[in-house]
XYZ file of C-alpha atoms in Angstrom:
753
model
C 144.234 113.699 108.796
C 141.375 111.275 109.015
C 141.721 107.407 108.718
C 140.928 106.472 104.983
C 139.479 103.135 104.027
C 142.020 101.292 102.035
C 139.800 100.919 98.888
C 139.827 104.720 98.156
C 142.662 106.300 96.114
C 144.715 108.720 98.303
C 147.241 111.297 97.932
C 150.603 111.312 99.556
C 149.312 113.215 102.530
C 146.637 110.573 103.130
C 143.685 112.615 101.917
C 141.586 111.044 99.177
C 142.506 111.853 95.553
C 139.633 113.296 93.713
C 141.471 112.801 90.283
C 142.046 109.221 91.065
C 138.547 108.692 92.490
C 137.015 110.277 89.555
C 138.949 108.157 87.010
C 137.836 105.087 89.097
C 134.099 106.416 88.689
C 134.760 106.779 84.752
C 135.806 103.246 84.393
C 132.247 102.255 85.178
C 130.172 104.950 83.571
C 130.146 107.732 81.119
C 130.453 111.231 82.788
C 130.583 114.781 81.672
C 132.610 117.558 82.889
C 133.989 116.589 86.428
C 133.838 120.125 87.820
C 130.212 119.492 89.413
C 131.505 116.335 90.899
C 134.728 118.174 92.223
C 132.366 120.794 93.822
C 130.326 118.251 95.269
C 133.291 116.325 96.695
C 134.881 119.351 98.138
C 131.559 120.650 99.752
C 130.959 117.029 101.358
C 134.614 117.139 102.826
C 134.366 120.636 104.049
C 131.097 119.744 105.835
C 132.870 116.671 107.219
C 135.727 118.459 108.533
C 133.251 120.562 110.897
C 131.902 117.434 112.302
C 135.576 116.077 112.771
C 136.581 119.375 114.609
C 133.938 118.421 117.154
C 134.349 114.678 117.391
C 138.101 114.632 117.137
C 138.310 111.591 114.979
C 136.419 109.510 112.360
C 134.274 106.617 113.611
C 133.968 103.589 111.164
C 130.497 103.519 109.670
C 129.616 106.957 110.688
C 131.537 109.247 108.100
C 128.972 111.118 105.972
C 131.915 111.844 103.545
C 133.098 108.149 103.168
C 129.429 106.980 102.764
C 128.817 109.422 100.050
C 131.921 108.246 98.115
C 130.927 104.662 98.641
C 127.443 105.412 97.457
C 128.680 107.096 94.415
C 130.893 104.205 93.549
C 128.078 101.715 93.739
C 125.904 103.946 91.497
C 128.753 104.454 88.971
C 129.004 100.703 88.655
C 125.279 100.604 87.763
C 125.966 103.198 85.068
C 124.162 106.246 86.531
C 124.900 109.748 85.501
C 126.642 112.695 86.977
C 123.388 114.269 88.531
C 122.725 111.071 90.597
C 126.205 110.750 91.712
C 126.245 114.357 93.271
C 123.103 113.546 94.793
C 124.519 110.450 96.483
C 127.580 112.356 97.756
C 125.479 115.029 99.274
C 122.447 113.119 100.508
C 123.983 112.411 103.908
C 124.845 116.053 104.776
C 121.296 117.063 103.733
C 119.817 114.373 105.926
C 121.890 115.203 108.969
C 120.829 119.052 108.657
C 124.294 120.115 107.792
C 123.220 121.214 104.118
C 120.067 122.807 103.251
C 117.849 121.839 100.284
C 117.696 125.424 99.272
C 121.502 125.800 99.191
C 121.754 122.425 97.398
C 119.218 123.543 94.795
C 121.174 126.845 94.171
C 124.555 125.285 93.880
C 123.686 122.036 91.906
C 120.376 122.567 90.364
C 116.671 121.550 90.893
C 117.439 118.186 89.396
C 120.004 117.051 92.188
C 117.807 118.707 94.935
C 114.709 116.940 93.592
C 116.596 113.530 93.885
C 117.741 114.179 97.495
C 114.308 115.236 98.607
C 112.912 111.915 97.083
C 115.476 109.995 98.982
C 114.519 111.959 102.279
C 111.005 110.976 101.877
C 111.921 107.342 101.450
C 113.716 107.608 104.616
C 110.377 107.324 106.479
C 110.592 103.607 105.857
C 113.404 103.324 108.624
C 110.929 104.235 111.275
C 108.315 101.751 110.282
C 109.001 99.591 113.179
C 109.596 96.270 111.363
C 110.171 93.724 113.997
C 113.681 92.025 114.046
C 112.130 88.939 115.642
C 110.024 88.062 112.641
C 110.391 84.703 110.745
C 112.877 85.082 107.936
C 111.098 85.117 104.581
C 107.737 85.679 106.055
C 105.545 87.943 103.966
C 103.066 90.031 105.802
C 100.478 92.593 104.553
C 102.297 95.598 106.593
C 105.598 94.686 104.897
C 103.903 94.760 101.535
C 102.404 98.038 102.322
C 105.567 99.489 103.077
C 107.102 98.361 99.730
C 104.069 99.718 97.812
C 104.336 102.877 99.652
C 108.103 103.065 99.015
C 107.692 102.680 95.190
C 104.643 104.864 95.018
C 106.868 107.799 96.515
C 109.249 107.293 93.603
C 108.453 109.692 90.509
C 112.034 109.219 89.274
C 113.688 105.623 89.408
C 116.936 107.156 90.199
C 115.497 108.000 93.662
C 114.992 104.300 94.482
C 118.510 103.544 93.057
C 120.221 106.059 95.550
C 118.239 104.504 98.490
C 119.346 101.170 97.382
C 123.076 102.435 97.240
C 122.600 104.068 100.774
C 121.050 100.826 102.283
C 123.837 98.833 100.855
C 126.354 101.176 102.709
C 124.204 100.690 105.851
C 124.371 96.973 105.846
C 128.051 96.814 105.021
C 128.724 99.334 108.002
C 126.745 97.681 110.783
C 129.525 95.177 111.375
C 130.782 98.080 113.609
C 127.353 98.232 115.299
C 125.871 96.400 118.373
C 123.777 93.346 117.667
C 120.360 95.024 118.279
C 121.169 97.465 115.493
C 122.662 94.954 113.191
C 119.149 93.042 113.270
C 117.200 95.880 112.939
C 118.867 97.148 109.859
C 119.153 93.555 108.476
C 115.431 92.990 108.796
C 114.678 96.393 107.049
C 116.738 95.438 104.226
C 115.675 91.869 104.068
C 111.996 92.740 104.099
C 112.013 95.973 101.955
C 115.095 96.622 99.869
C 116.527 93.320 98.769
C 113.273 92.430 97.376
C 113.111 95.890 95.896
C 116.377 95.316 94.095
C 115.144 91.957 92.869
C 111.936 93.692 91.372
C 114.058 96.363 89.814
C 116.284 93.496 88.391
C 119.482 94.574 89.903
C 121.194 91.207 90.669
C 124.608 92.704 91.835
C 122.967 94.598 94.662
C 120.196 91.834 95.339
C 122.769 89.068 96.098
C 124.815 91.426 98.429
C 121.793 92.882 100.244
C 120.385 89.198 100.880
C 123.677 87.652 101.906
C 124.720 90.397 104.353
C 121.170 90.654 105.981
C 120.898 86.883 106.366
C 124.375 86.995 107.921
C 122.833 89.027 111.018
C 119.549 87.467 110.932
C 120.441 83.795 110.783
C 123.986 83.899 112.052
C 124.364 80.179 112.783
C 123.023 79.027 109.412
C 125.074 81.632 107.694
C 128.354 80.394 109.325
C 127.456 76.779 108.702
C 126.859 77.185 104.878
C 129.819 79.560 104.574
C 132.076 76.861 106.391
C 130.791 73.987 104.203
C 131.456 76.240 100.975
C 134.890 77.130 102.420
C 135.755 73.564 102.994
C 135.175 72.446 99.418
C 136.181 75.769 97.676
C 139.496 74.297 96.199
C 137.906 71.093 94.742
C 135.156 73.203 93.261
C 137.254 75.580 91.572
C 139.304 72.888 90.018
C 136.067 71.241 88.824
C 134.692 74.443 87.414
C 138.130 75.336 85.701
C 137.924 72.029 83.936
C 134.336 72.433 82.951
C 134.797 75.978 81.464
C 137.613 74.886 79.610
C 135.963 72.035 77.736
C 133.089 74.360 77.140
C 135.304 76.837 75.561
C 136.823 74.140 73.263
C 133.377 72.940 72.057
C 131.993 76.432 71.507
C 134.937 77.500 69.631
C 134.551 74.385 67.171
C 131.063 75.648 66.203
C 132.316 79.198 66.049
C 130.088 80.504 68.911
C 131.841 83.552 70.439
C 131.156 82.999 74.084
C 132.196 84.192 77.489
C 132.288 81.318 79.962
C 132.873 81.691 83.665
C 132.319 79.972 87.009
C 129.387 81.590 88.891
C 129.267 81.860 92.633
C 126.281 80.731 94.645
C 125.027 83.174 97.310
C 124.896 81.829 100.861
C 121.306 82.841 101.301
C 120.154 81.397 97.840
C 121.474 77.958 99.024
C 119.924 78.193 102.356
C 116.574 79.323 100.842
C 116.617 76.303 98.404
C 117.563 74.159 101.211
C 114.420 75.227 103.175
C 112.100 75.324 100.187
C 112.960 71.846 98.848
C 113.716 70.372 102.100
C 117.274 69.287 100.913
C 120.618 68.656 102.528
C 123.704 70.855 101.493
C 125.116 67.960 99.406
C 121.853 67.860 97.403
C 122.128 71.486 96.095
C 123.041 71.107 92.468
C 123.895 74.521 91.679
C 126.687 75.071 94.385
C 128.840 74.329 91.287
C 127.613 76.680 88.405
C 128.795 78.003 85.178
C 127.397 81.057 83.226
C 127.780 81.203 79.385
C 127.214 84.476 77.597
C 126.662 84.567 73.829
C 125.729 87.086 71.239
C 122.313 86.086 70.074
C 119.218 84.087 71.362
C 119.871 81.556 68.734
C 123.387 80.887 70.105
C 121.736 80.214 73.451
C 119.732 77.229 72.150
C 122.631 76.018 70.224
C 124.884 76.250 73.118
C 122.288 74.267 75.322
C 122.500 71.512 72.774
C 126.058 71.239 73.234
C 125.910 71.203 77.012
C 123.321 68.434 76.831
C 125.647 66.479 74.386
C 128.476 66.618 76.603
C 126.903 65.547 79.987
C 124.043 63.770 81.235
C 120.887 65.950 81.883
C 119.108 65.829 85.250
C 115.226 65.496 84.647
C 113.118 68.465 85.831
C 115.855 70.672 86.339
C 115.615 72.592 82.866
C 113.865 76.276 82.948
C 113.554 78.303 79.781
C 113.179 81.936 81.157
C 113.851 83.198 77.610
C 110.610 81.897 76.151
C 109.017 82.729 79.523
C 110.753 85.355 81.453
C 110.328 86.086 85.196
C 107.976 88.894 86.349
C 110.934 91.135 86.692
C 111.989 90.598 83.041
C 114.859 88.200 83.796
C 115.728 85.957 81.070
C 117.919 83.056 80.838
C 118.339 79.211 80.100
C 118.925 77.102 83.300
C 120.053 73.406 83.269
C 121.619 71.074 85.640
C 123.790 68.277 84.474
C 125.990 65.462 85.829
C 129.750 65.926 85.063
C 132.806 63.718 85.543
C 133.056 62.014 88.903
C 129.220 62.197 89.107
C 129.430 65.842 90.208
C 126.174 67.763 89.533
C 126.706 71.414 88.384
C 124.196 74.187 86.887
C 124.676 75.835 83.723
C 123.048 79.183 82.811
C 123.009 80.469 79.238
C 122.008 83.926 78.119
C 122.971 86.654 75.804
C 125.233 89.742 76.739
C 122.130 92.055 76.839
C 120.190 89.490 79.059
C 123.186 89.456 81.367
C 123.297 93.193 81.428
C 119.479 93.332 82.346
C 119.928 90.597 85.129
C 122.924 92.498 86.763
C 121.665 96.016 86.177
C 117.840 95.719 85.523
C 116.200 98.871 85.396
C 119.516 100.831 85.401
C 120.240 99.351 81.992
C 116.812 100.547 80.846
C 117.273 103.817 82.382
C 120.582 104.421 80.641
C 118.882 103.646 77.256
C 116.151 106.093 77.944
C 118.608 108.790 78.589
C 120.374 108.002 75.504
C 123.691 106.708 77.688
C 124.164 103.599 75.871
C 123.819 102.704 72.129
C 120.265 102.004 70.844
C 119.428 98.584 70.375
C 116.427 96.341 71.074
C 114.298 99.462 71.322
C 110.841 97.648 71.529
C 112.002 95.565 74.507
C 113.591 98.451 76.310
C 110.510 100.520 75.944
C 108.445 97.781 77.136
C 110.547 97.274 80.243
C 110.434 101.071 80.998
C 106.768 100.735 80.715
C 106.711 97.663 83.056
C 108.763 99.533 85.736
C 105.803 102.034 85.884
C 103.523 99.110 86.618
C 105.524 97.696 89.357
C 104.591 100.356 91.541
C 102.072 97.632 92.954
C 104.500 94.952 92.969
C 104.446 92.044 95.318
C 107.455 89.944 96.338
C 106.930 86.389 95.409
C 108.342 84.781 98.350
C 105.496 83.316 100.561
C 102.815 84.467 97.946
C 99.932 82.254 97.768
C 98.898 81.808 94.084
C 97.980 84.353 91.424
C 101.187 86.259 91.660
C 101.582 86.763 87.934
C 98.219 87.822 87.260
C 98.334 90.175 90.366
C 101.394 92.004 88.970
C 100.032 92.136 85.435
C 97.063 94.140 86.570
C 97.026 97.617 85.176
C 97.481 99.443 88.423
C 98.033 103.195 88.375
C 99.860 104.124 91.540
C 98.295 107.699 91.662
C 95.057 105.937 92.445
C 96.389 104.641 95.776
C 98.119 106.370 98.775
C 100.168 104.866 101.606
C 100.073 106.721 104.879
C 101.465 105.979 108.486
C 99.453 105.460 111.695
C 100.986 107.041 114.741
C 102.694 103.484 115.503
C 104.427 103.422 112.190
C 102.088 100.908 110.428
C 101.228 101.553 106.795
C 97.500 101.941 105.487
C 96.719 101.416 102.037
C 93.995 103.912 100.913
C 92.457 105.344 97.673
C 93.586 108.683 96.441
C 91.583 111.510 97.737
C 91.037 110.031 101.293
C 90.811 112.498 104.161
C 91.865 112.108 107.944
C 88.225 111.192 108.607
C 88.288 108.533 105.916
C 91.428 107.435 107.685
C 89.802 107.256 110.988
C 86.760 105.204 109.949
C 89.234 102.841 108.064
C 91.182 102.094 111.234
C 87.939 101.630 113.597
C 84.301 102.883 113.248
C 84.403 104.313 117.045
C 87.407 106.249 116.095
C 85.647 107.944 113.266
C 82.508 108.604 115.302
C 84.529 110.242 118.157
C 86.757 112.232 115.814
C 87.263 115.965 116.768
C 90.111 116.726 114.686
C 93.430 115.580 113.108
C 96.952 116.099 112.911
C 99.222 115.168 109.689
C 102.945 115.105 110.256
C 102.505 116.760 113.719
C 100.429 119.691 112.395
C 96.632 120.430 112.770
C 94.719 119.994 109.323
C 91.258 120.415 108.389
C 89.233 117.227 108.364
C 88.631 117.377 104.647
C 92.592 117.706 104.115
C 93.517 115.403 101.134
C 96.166 112.973 102.478
C 99.371 112.242 100.602
C 101.721 109.204 100.498
C 104.016 109.239 103.337
C 101.848 111.498 105.669
C 101.791 110.406 109.254
C 98.069 110.713 110.540
C 97.047 111.095 114.196
C 93.362 111.111 114.728
C 92.102 113.423 117.791
C 89.091 112.205 119.653
C 86.807 113.056 122.278
C 83.920 111.119 124.147
C 81.755 114.193 123.752
C 81.916 114.371 119.917
C 79.754 112.618 117.393
C 79.431 112.595 113.723
C 78.238 115.813 112.006
C 75.856 115.836 109.152
C 77.897 118.095 107.065
C 80.526 115.302 106.893
C 78.242 113.644 104.334
C 77.927 116.778 102.178
C 79.777 115.941 99.049
C 80.609 119.564 98.443
C 82.520 119.663 101.700
C 84.581 116.378 100.773
C 84.883 115.355 104.476
C 84.756 111.711 103.420
C 85.569 110.280 99.950
C 85.766 106.569 100.478
C 82.644 104.246 100.549
C 83.571 102.721 103.768
C 83.544 106.051 105.724
C 80.134 107.192 104.058
C 78.526 103.907 104.899
C 79.646 104.173 108.454
C 78.268 107.606 108.614
C 75.055 106.620 107.132
C 74.804 103.616 109.552
C 75.320 106.050 112.474
C 72.648 108.397 111.437
C 70.115 105.877 110.652
C 70.329 104.840 114.294
C 69.511 108.501 115.404
C 65.858 109.954 115.778
C 63.661 109.565 112.655
C 62.124 112.861 113.375
C 65.706 114.618 113.637
C 66.655 112.989 110.251
C 63.436 114.268 108.605
C 63.607 117.796 109.902
C 67.511 118.043 108.789
C 66.708 116.591 105.387
C 63.665 118.872 104.616
C 65.782 121.896 106.005
C 68.744 120.968 103.776
C 66.615 120.527 100.619
C 64.727 123.861 101.143
C 68.272 125.577 101.456
C 69.651 124.117 98.411
C 66.447 124.682 96.232
C 66.553 128.471 97.586
C 70.219 128.972 96.561
C 69.200 127.750 93.047
C 66.217 130.373 93.178
C 63.526 127.526 92.934
C 60.393 127.406 95.017
C 57.067 125.561 95.276
C 58.608 122.288 94.789
C 56.395 119.166 94.598
C 58.270 116.998 96.865
C 55.774 114.167 96.768
C 56.434 113.400 92.816
C 60.152 113.543 93.540
C 59.626 110.952 96.374
C 57.907 108.461 94.227
C 60.478 108.889 91.324
C 63.207 108.099 93.863
C 61.467 105.204 95.325
C 60.430 106.661 98.609
C 57.004 105.959 100.287
C 56.378 109.545 100.962
C 57.843 112.928 101.469
C 58.888 112.120 105.070
C 60.737 108.967 104.001
C 62.442 111.301 101.393
C 63.447 114.024 103.850
C 64.679 111.234 106.303
C 66.777 109.576 103.481
C 68.399 112.916 102.747
C 68.867 113.516 106.516
C 70.920 110.319 106.988
C 72.891 110.685 103.773
C 71.447 107.720 101.843
C 69.976 110.196 99.100
C 72.016 113.238 98.158
C 70.471 116.737 97.651
C 72.036 116.602 93.950
C 70.023 113.482 93.288
C 66.690 114.986 94.463
C 67.461 118.194 92.115
C 68.302 116.069 89.339
C 65.005 114.000 89.819
C 63.035 117.223 89.994
C 64.588 118.492 86.860
C 63.860 114.921 84.818
C 60.267 115.340 86.200
C 60.145 118.869 84.432
C 59.274 120.220 87.872
C 62.119 122.771 87.271
C 61.638 124.832 83.985
C 64.455 125.355 81.389
C 64.678 128.495 79.853
C 65.924 127.851 76.058
C 66.937 130.311 73.321
C 66.303 129.710 69.734
C 65.853 131.684 66.603
C 62.452 133.061 65.857
C 59.982 130.937 63.915
C 56.106 131.338 63.088
C 53.543 129.944 65.471
C 51.640 126.938 63.792
C 48.134 125.647 64.591
C 49.154 122.039 63.813
C 51.365 119.207 64.833
C 54.858 118.152 63.821
C 56.930 115.260 64.428
C 60.878 115.284 65.167
C 63.740 113.293 66.660
C 66.701 113.933 68.847
C 67.739 114.396 72.450
C 66.392 117.749 73.653
C 63.650 120.251 72.851
C 64.314 123.152 70.876
C 61.650 125.732 70.995
C 60.661 128.385 68.276
C 61.513 131.387 70.443
C 62.489 132.366 73.956
C 60.062 130.500 76.367
C 60.114 128.966 79.663
C 59.693 125.246 78.544
C 57.781 122.686 80.819
C 57.013 119.216 79.967
C 53.356 118.016 80.488
C 52.674 115.599 83.184
C 49.560 114.005 81.650
C 51.378 112.475 78.623
C 54.987 112.566 79.837
C 56.736 112.908 76.415
C 60.218 111.356 76.149
C 62.922 111.514 73.727
C 61.917 110.473 70.034
C 58.075 110.963 70.788
C 56.222 113.036 68.349
C 55.532 116.351 70.260
C 53.856 119.712 70.057
C 54.167 122.993 72.183
C 51.172 124.482 73.641
C 51.643 128.123 74.241
C 49.943 128.822 77.764
C 51.074 132.547 77.600
C 53.706 134.854 76.165
C 56.463 133.145 78.094
C 55.472 129.800 79.104
C 55.286 126.903 76.701
C 53.831 123.302 77.752
C 55.256 120.357 75.729
C 52.789 117.477 74.880
C 52.899 114.252 72.880
C 50.959 114.874 69.632
C 48.598 112.071 70.531
C 47.728 113.520 74.122
C 44.071 113.496 74.757
C 44.254 116.253 76.910
C 45.898 118.416 74.184
C 43.004 117.623 71.807
C 40.580 118.735 74.209
C 42.552 122.088 74.274
C 42.680 122.424 70.514
C 38.681 122.712 70.315
C 38.697 126.360 71.918
C 42.293 127.449 71.566
C 40.956 130.628 69.989
C 38.518 131.333 72.678
C 41.253 131.102 75.279
C 43.832 132.986 73.273
C 46.283 130.232 73.117
C 48.096 128.592 70.175
C 50.292 125.694 69.174
C 53.920 126.182 68.411
C 56.343 123.871 66.517
C 58.888 122.124 68.692
C 61.116 119.111 68.095
C 63.847 117.133 69.651
C 67.178 118.581 68.659
C 69.976 116.402 67.264
C 73.258 116.526 69.143
C 72.817 119.937 70.633
C 74.432 120.546 74.020
C 71.247 122.035 75.482
C 71.851 124.753 78.238
C 69.533 127.414 79.948
C 70.622 130.687 81.176
C 71.251 131.554 84.923
C 72.348 134.496 86.570
C 74.815 133.899 89.547
C 74.893 136.520 92.452
C 78.229 136.556 94.483
C 79.247 138.706 97.352
C 82.855 138.586 98.906
C 85.420 140.398 100.712
C 87.339 142.069 97.939
C 90.781 140.818 97.046
C 93.074 140.567 94.067
C 92.363 137.544 91.720
C 88.894 136.994 92.915
C 87.148 137.154 89.534
C 89.902 135.065 88.161
C 89.345 132.176 90.414
C 85.543 132.391 89.993
C 85.841 132.242 86.150
C 88.471 129.464 86.579
C 85.834 127.282 88.421
C 83.359 127.878 85.647
C 85.812 127.168 83.077
C 86.754 123.797 84.873
C 82.945 122.817 84.683
C 82.709 123.956 81.006
C 80.281 126.580 81.617
C 80.024 129.627 79.355
C 80.080 133.025 80.827
C 77.805 135.336 78.721
C 78.286 138.562 80.696
C 79.795 139.769 84.060
C 78.788 142.870 86.119
C 81.040 143.689 89.134
C 80.896 146.466 91.874
C 83.407 147.079 94.605
C 82.601 148.959 97.794
C 85.947 150.263 98.854
C 84.612 151.677 102.244
C 83.529 147.963 103.302
C 86.103 146.211 101.323
C 83.465 143.999 99.664
C 82.680 143.093 96.003
C 79.222 142.120 94.430
C 79.144 140.359 91.156
C 76.532 139.243 88.879
C 77.709 136.627 86.301
C 75.222 135.507 83.353
C 76.136 131.894 82.464
C 74.753 129.038 80.251
C 74.431 125.764 82.432
C 73.387 122.349 81.548
C 71.521 121.248 84.682
C 70.590 122.519 88.185
C 72.765 119.766 89.856
C 75.748 121.246 87.966
C 74.839 124.751 88.827
C 74.693 123.614 92.517
C 77.971 121.935 92.375
C 79.367 125.206 90.795
C 77.944 127.338 93.461
C 79.475 124.933 96.198
C 82.848 125.478 94.773
C 82.598 129.135 94.409
C 81.430 129.168 98.129
C 84.551 127.448 99.123
C 86.927 129.880 97.533
C 88.833 132.334 99.903
C 86.730 135.547 100.869
C 83.571 134.522 99.248
C 80.502 135.254 101.560
C 77.738 133.883 99.354
C 77.023 132.535 96.112
C 73.523 131.735 94.845
C 71.277 131.950 91.544
C 69.234 134.927 91.173
C 65.566 134.111 90.338
C 64.559 135.118 86.938
C 63.050 138.551 86.676
C 63.767 139.121 90.416
C 66.036 141.361 92.037
C 68.739 140.658 94.619
C 67.239 139.771 97.696
C 69.165 140.824 100.865
């Protein structure tokens, strides 16, 4: 039988007693049926025995079974639920590939499997190459990025709590390890997990993680302070006993139901105060400390008055964290006073609920949220749960230069940022939607310019692959490769960050102006052709967009500083692209009429064009000049050219028609889209989903499948608001699997093969 740690309840044969162990857990938290825990317990032990049969004996600090029990005990003390305890018991077997996530999900449910999978993702932090020779307490951007990434991964706070329990077990177990491992684990815990416990408000884990990591990182300082504390322990205990007895008597006299206890000071917190305030050990006031717990906030201040009446107050050593809580929600009154024999000690005063918050932090809030504790102070708990969502961008206050509170209070949505690894293990903070190409340009311009491909988590991916938090990105380069113009095409989404786009534009501007001009012209002609539009007046568009001439316009498009969508939008604004509008019939009139609104509504189905001579704009008094049976030219009613036309309208067979600005109408024009594709199941559904996403109404669909060639042709009659939107839709359809071509069919034209 394996050796069992003495703190575990055991059977007569030396094996761990499940019933006694379960009873120990239930003394800390409320659990349901123990059957699921029993199954997890037995499965973990069976998997452990398979390892023991190979190793022959149990090595301290290595046993997955005992680590799982230890983790579950820590989490039970934090008040976590059965699902979390099961995940903690079986995490190590899954991490060590002795239990699959699939089997875990089948036997214990998706909730347990999701928790374990989340902790596995966080395990990437362990390979982040945090140097053990860093100065203790130093706060660098890399460590901050690790912390932010760590929390950005966590969709369920229990994942972070399981990881904290696992790291607590790890720092306890390194006493069996060599010095190099002790320092590596201690550095990781000190830089990442102790501050995380602080940010989540879990004091009872924070102190242990700080002290144990400090023990290995600053062994001499740790031993010196521990020795000084031990030398004075008996005197200190006698002093505290007399102080607490006096406080209890005074509080009973005024009928305050209080709990008074001595409070141990952690070794690391003593050292930190000595360093921060440049004090000697004898000058640390709160080595002797008392904590008073009372029912209500008013009792806190009443108790403070009693303390200040009993002993002399030390100036500038009073902090009211009730009126002004710390950033992690911590609340308490702190004061330092001088007792008998001129001995200084600290007094902390807080309510029972504040003490639970200080020790359990987010665990207490989670228990409330899940209904595991009685409701009370609902608004404050809801506020703290909401705050937990905001601390996904938290910064540890140690070493932070100013503006900390303001920075933490910024409304930061974690889904807007991602945190990815370089091959060396450094963390890069990027905007959501970033691609490997964005990453390459973030690291260095030359890396982006010579990029020929990328690997994410060891696998080749397209350059427009969207990175996720936790991805490890490797950029493949070649001296023969240079940027490609399609990288700037928004539809292809190769680059999504302003930095990468600026670097690409800078590179193409340095290339041949003639090449840029040729590419821009070819690109625009191709895009307009896809929209079924020809005979475009590029000179007018160039002037509208602030370009000197058409060559300047083409060159700007070629380098990417002006997008094709901007050119198409400008063309439509100039009325160079006609809009076909449907409206109910109305009589033609030989006079003018004024109206107001945002878009022109014609009296029948016409091709509408705005006159260049008077350039009517929203709100102008307008009239329609019917050029022929299909084309309507819109003028301002005071247009001189229109007045000239009116003199011989009858001779030319033309007439005027009432038009006015529509009020609040979502104006659209009909378009017919032609699609050819390799036939497959779900193709039409995918196409209509794209249209629905862009809020484009489909009026009619005609499809034809050619079984002999396994192809399909489709004609979709849609109503669309603008040509840039239509171009965007065509691009999205073109990117669907199996689609060969998607374009607009010109009005009254057949399909051009």
